[in-house]
Coordinates of C-alpha atoms in Angstrom, one line a residue:
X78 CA 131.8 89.3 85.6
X79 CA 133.5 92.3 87.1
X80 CA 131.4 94.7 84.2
X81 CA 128.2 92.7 85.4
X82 CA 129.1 93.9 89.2
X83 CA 129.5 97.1 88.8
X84 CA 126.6 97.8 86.4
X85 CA 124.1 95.6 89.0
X86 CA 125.6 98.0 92.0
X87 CA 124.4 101.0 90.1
X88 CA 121.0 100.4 89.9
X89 CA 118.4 102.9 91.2
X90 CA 115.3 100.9 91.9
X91 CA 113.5 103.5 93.4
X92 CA 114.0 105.4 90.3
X93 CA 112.9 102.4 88.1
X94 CA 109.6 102.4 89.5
X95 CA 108.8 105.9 89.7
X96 CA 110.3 106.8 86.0
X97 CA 108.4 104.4 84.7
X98 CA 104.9 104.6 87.2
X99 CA 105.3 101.1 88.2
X100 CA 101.9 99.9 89.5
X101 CA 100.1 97.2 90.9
X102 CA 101.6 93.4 89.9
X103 CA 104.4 95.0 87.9
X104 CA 105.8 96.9 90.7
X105 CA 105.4 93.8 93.3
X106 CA 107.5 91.5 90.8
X107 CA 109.8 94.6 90.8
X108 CA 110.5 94.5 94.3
X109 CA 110.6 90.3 94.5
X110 CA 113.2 90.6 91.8
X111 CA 115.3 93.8 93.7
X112 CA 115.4 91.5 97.3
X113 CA 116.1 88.4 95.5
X114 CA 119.0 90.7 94.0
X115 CA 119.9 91.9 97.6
X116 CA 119.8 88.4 98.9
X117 CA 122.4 87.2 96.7
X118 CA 124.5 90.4 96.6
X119 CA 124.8 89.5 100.5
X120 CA 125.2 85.6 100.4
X121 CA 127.9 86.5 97.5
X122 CA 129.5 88.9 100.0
X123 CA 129.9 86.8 103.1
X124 CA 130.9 83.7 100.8
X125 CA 134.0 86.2 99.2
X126 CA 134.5 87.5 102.9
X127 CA 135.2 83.8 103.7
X128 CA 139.1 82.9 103.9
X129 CA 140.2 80.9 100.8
X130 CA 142.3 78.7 101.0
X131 CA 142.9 75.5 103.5
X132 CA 145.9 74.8 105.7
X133 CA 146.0 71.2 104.9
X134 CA 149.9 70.9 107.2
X135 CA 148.0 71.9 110.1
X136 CA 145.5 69.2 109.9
X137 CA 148.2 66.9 109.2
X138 CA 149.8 67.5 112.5
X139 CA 146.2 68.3 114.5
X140 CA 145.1 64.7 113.6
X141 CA 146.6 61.3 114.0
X142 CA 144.9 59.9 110.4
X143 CA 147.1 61.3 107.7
X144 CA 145.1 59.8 105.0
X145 CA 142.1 61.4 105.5
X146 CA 143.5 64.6 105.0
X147 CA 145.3 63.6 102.1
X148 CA 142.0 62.1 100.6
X149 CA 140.5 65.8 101.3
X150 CA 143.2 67.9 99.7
X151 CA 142.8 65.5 96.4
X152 CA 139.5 66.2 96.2
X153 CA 140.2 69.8 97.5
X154 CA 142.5 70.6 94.4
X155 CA 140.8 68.0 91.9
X156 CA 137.4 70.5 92.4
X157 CA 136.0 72.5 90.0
X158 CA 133.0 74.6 91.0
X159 CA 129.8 73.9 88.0
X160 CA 129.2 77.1 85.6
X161 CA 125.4 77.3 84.9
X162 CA 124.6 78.6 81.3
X163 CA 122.5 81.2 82.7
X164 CA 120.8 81.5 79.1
X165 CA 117.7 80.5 80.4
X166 CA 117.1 82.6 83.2
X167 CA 118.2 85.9 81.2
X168 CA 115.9 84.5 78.5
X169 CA 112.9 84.4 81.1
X170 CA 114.0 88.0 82.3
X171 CA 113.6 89.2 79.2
X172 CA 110.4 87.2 78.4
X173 CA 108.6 88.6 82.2
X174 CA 110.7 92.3 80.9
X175 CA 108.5 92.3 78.1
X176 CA 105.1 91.1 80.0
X177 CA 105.9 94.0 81.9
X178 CA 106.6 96.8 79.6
X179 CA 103.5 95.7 77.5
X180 CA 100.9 95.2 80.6
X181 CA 102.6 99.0 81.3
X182 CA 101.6 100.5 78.0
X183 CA 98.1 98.6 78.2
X184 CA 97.8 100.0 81.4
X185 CA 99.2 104.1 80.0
X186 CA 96.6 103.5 76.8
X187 CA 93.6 102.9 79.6
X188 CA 94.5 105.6 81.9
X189 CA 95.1 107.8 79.1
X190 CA 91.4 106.7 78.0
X191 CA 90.0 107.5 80.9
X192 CA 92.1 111.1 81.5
X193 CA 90.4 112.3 77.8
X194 CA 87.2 111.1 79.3
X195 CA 87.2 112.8 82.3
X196 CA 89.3 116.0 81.1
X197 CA 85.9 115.7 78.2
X198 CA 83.3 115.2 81.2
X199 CA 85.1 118.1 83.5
X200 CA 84.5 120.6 80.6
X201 CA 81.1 119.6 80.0
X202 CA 80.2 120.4 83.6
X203 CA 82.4 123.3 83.6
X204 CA 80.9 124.8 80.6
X205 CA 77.4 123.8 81.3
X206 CA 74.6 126.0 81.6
X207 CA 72.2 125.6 85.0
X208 CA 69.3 123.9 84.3
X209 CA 66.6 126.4 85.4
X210 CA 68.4 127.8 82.2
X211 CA 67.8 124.8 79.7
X212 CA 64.9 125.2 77.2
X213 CA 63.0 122.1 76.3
X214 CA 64.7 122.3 73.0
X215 CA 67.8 121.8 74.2
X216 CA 67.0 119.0 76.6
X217 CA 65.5 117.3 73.5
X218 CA 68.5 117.8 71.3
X219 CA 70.5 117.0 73.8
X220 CA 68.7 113.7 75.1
X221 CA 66.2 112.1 72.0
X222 CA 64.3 109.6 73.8
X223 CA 63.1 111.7 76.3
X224 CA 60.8 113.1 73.5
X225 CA 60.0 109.9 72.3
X226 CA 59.3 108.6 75.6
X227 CA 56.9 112.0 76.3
X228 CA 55.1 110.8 72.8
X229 CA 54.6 107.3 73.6
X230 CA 52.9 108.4 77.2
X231 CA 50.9 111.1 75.5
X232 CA 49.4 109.0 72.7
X233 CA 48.6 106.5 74.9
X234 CA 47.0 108.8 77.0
X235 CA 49.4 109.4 79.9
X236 CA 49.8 112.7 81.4
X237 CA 51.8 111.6 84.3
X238 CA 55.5 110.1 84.6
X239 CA 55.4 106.5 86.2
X240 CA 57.3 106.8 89.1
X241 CA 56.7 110.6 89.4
X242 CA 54.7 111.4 92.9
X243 CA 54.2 115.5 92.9
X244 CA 54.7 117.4 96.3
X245 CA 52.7 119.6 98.1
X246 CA 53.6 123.0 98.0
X247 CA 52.6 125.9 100.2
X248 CA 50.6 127.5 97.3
X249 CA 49.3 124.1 96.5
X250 CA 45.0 125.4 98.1
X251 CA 45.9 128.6 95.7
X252 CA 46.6 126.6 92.5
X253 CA 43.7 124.5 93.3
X254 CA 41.5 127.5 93.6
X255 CA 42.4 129.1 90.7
X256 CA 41.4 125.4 88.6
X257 CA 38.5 125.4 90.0
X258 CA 37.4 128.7 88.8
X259 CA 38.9 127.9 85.1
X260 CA 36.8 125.0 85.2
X261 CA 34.1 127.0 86.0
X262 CA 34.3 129.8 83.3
X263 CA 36.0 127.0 80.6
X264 CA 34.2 123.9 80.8
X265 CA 36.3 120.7 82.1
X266 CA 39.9 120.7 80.8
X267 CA 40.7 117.2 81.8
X268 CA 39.0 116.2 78.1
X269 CA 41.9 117.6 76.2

């Protein structure tokens, strides 16, 4: 019991949780288990603190009923405190030790997920050319269905994006001019 003492004393819980990046419900039961700890580290203490044993000839002489006292100290001396197989508890501490060190790995093998992803999506933007850049080869290659989307419009006789409302620019009267005299020396282009 002594061994058990001494090892529960030593016990760095702020350690615990930071060694092993305790989060989240694992690190709450944690610290329900480490005050439920301290609670009974200090209710042992004050009960060992306690004096031990009984002066039973002074309550012989303080009261007048001498049986009483003699029924008491029977009973005192004829008591034996309960042991507990504590089996059952250490087996459930084990069972929630285990919940806990596999919802910690599940939670490692997600975060680790997620750290490739973003460590993948960080140098894709880092090595990413600017769009003004891009040729339309490369947008294809990169994205598919944006051709095929372009091909399904086209065919069907679309030559504007749904959605897609074009703003007027400052050289929009010069760009409308200079259809106007294509049109003029072409023929109407809107036939194509």
């Amino acid at each position: 019991m002594a061994v058990g003492r001494s090892a529960a004393l030593k016990i760095d819980w702020t350690k615990i949780s930071t060694s092993l990046g305790l989060k989240g419900q694992t690190a709450a039961s944690l610290q329900a288990f480490k005050k439920r700890n301290d609670d009974a580290r200090r209710k042992l203490q004050v009960l060992t603190d306690q004096p031990q044993s009984i002066d039973f000839a002074h309550y012989r002489n303080t009261l007048k009923n001498q049986s009483v006292v003699d029924e008491i100290e029977n009973h005192f001396k004829s008591f034996k405190p309960v042991t507990y197989d504590v089996g059952r508890q250490i087996k459930a501490i084990e069972a929630f030790e285990g919940q806990a060190m596999k919802n910690a790995e599940e939670t490692k093998g997600r975060v680790d997920m997620e750290l490739k992803d973003l460590q993948k999506t960080l140098q894709n933007i880092e090595e990413a050319r600017p769009f003004e850049d891009l040729t339309v080869d490369e947008v294809v290659a990169a994205r598919p269905d944006i051709d095929e989307r372009t091909e399904q419009l086209v065919s069907k006789g679309r030559w504007q994006v749904p959605g897609y409302k074009a703003r007027s620019t400052p050289n929009e009267g010069v760009c409308r001019g200079i259809l106007i005299v294509w049109q003029e020396k072409f023929g109407d282009l809107s036939v194509l």
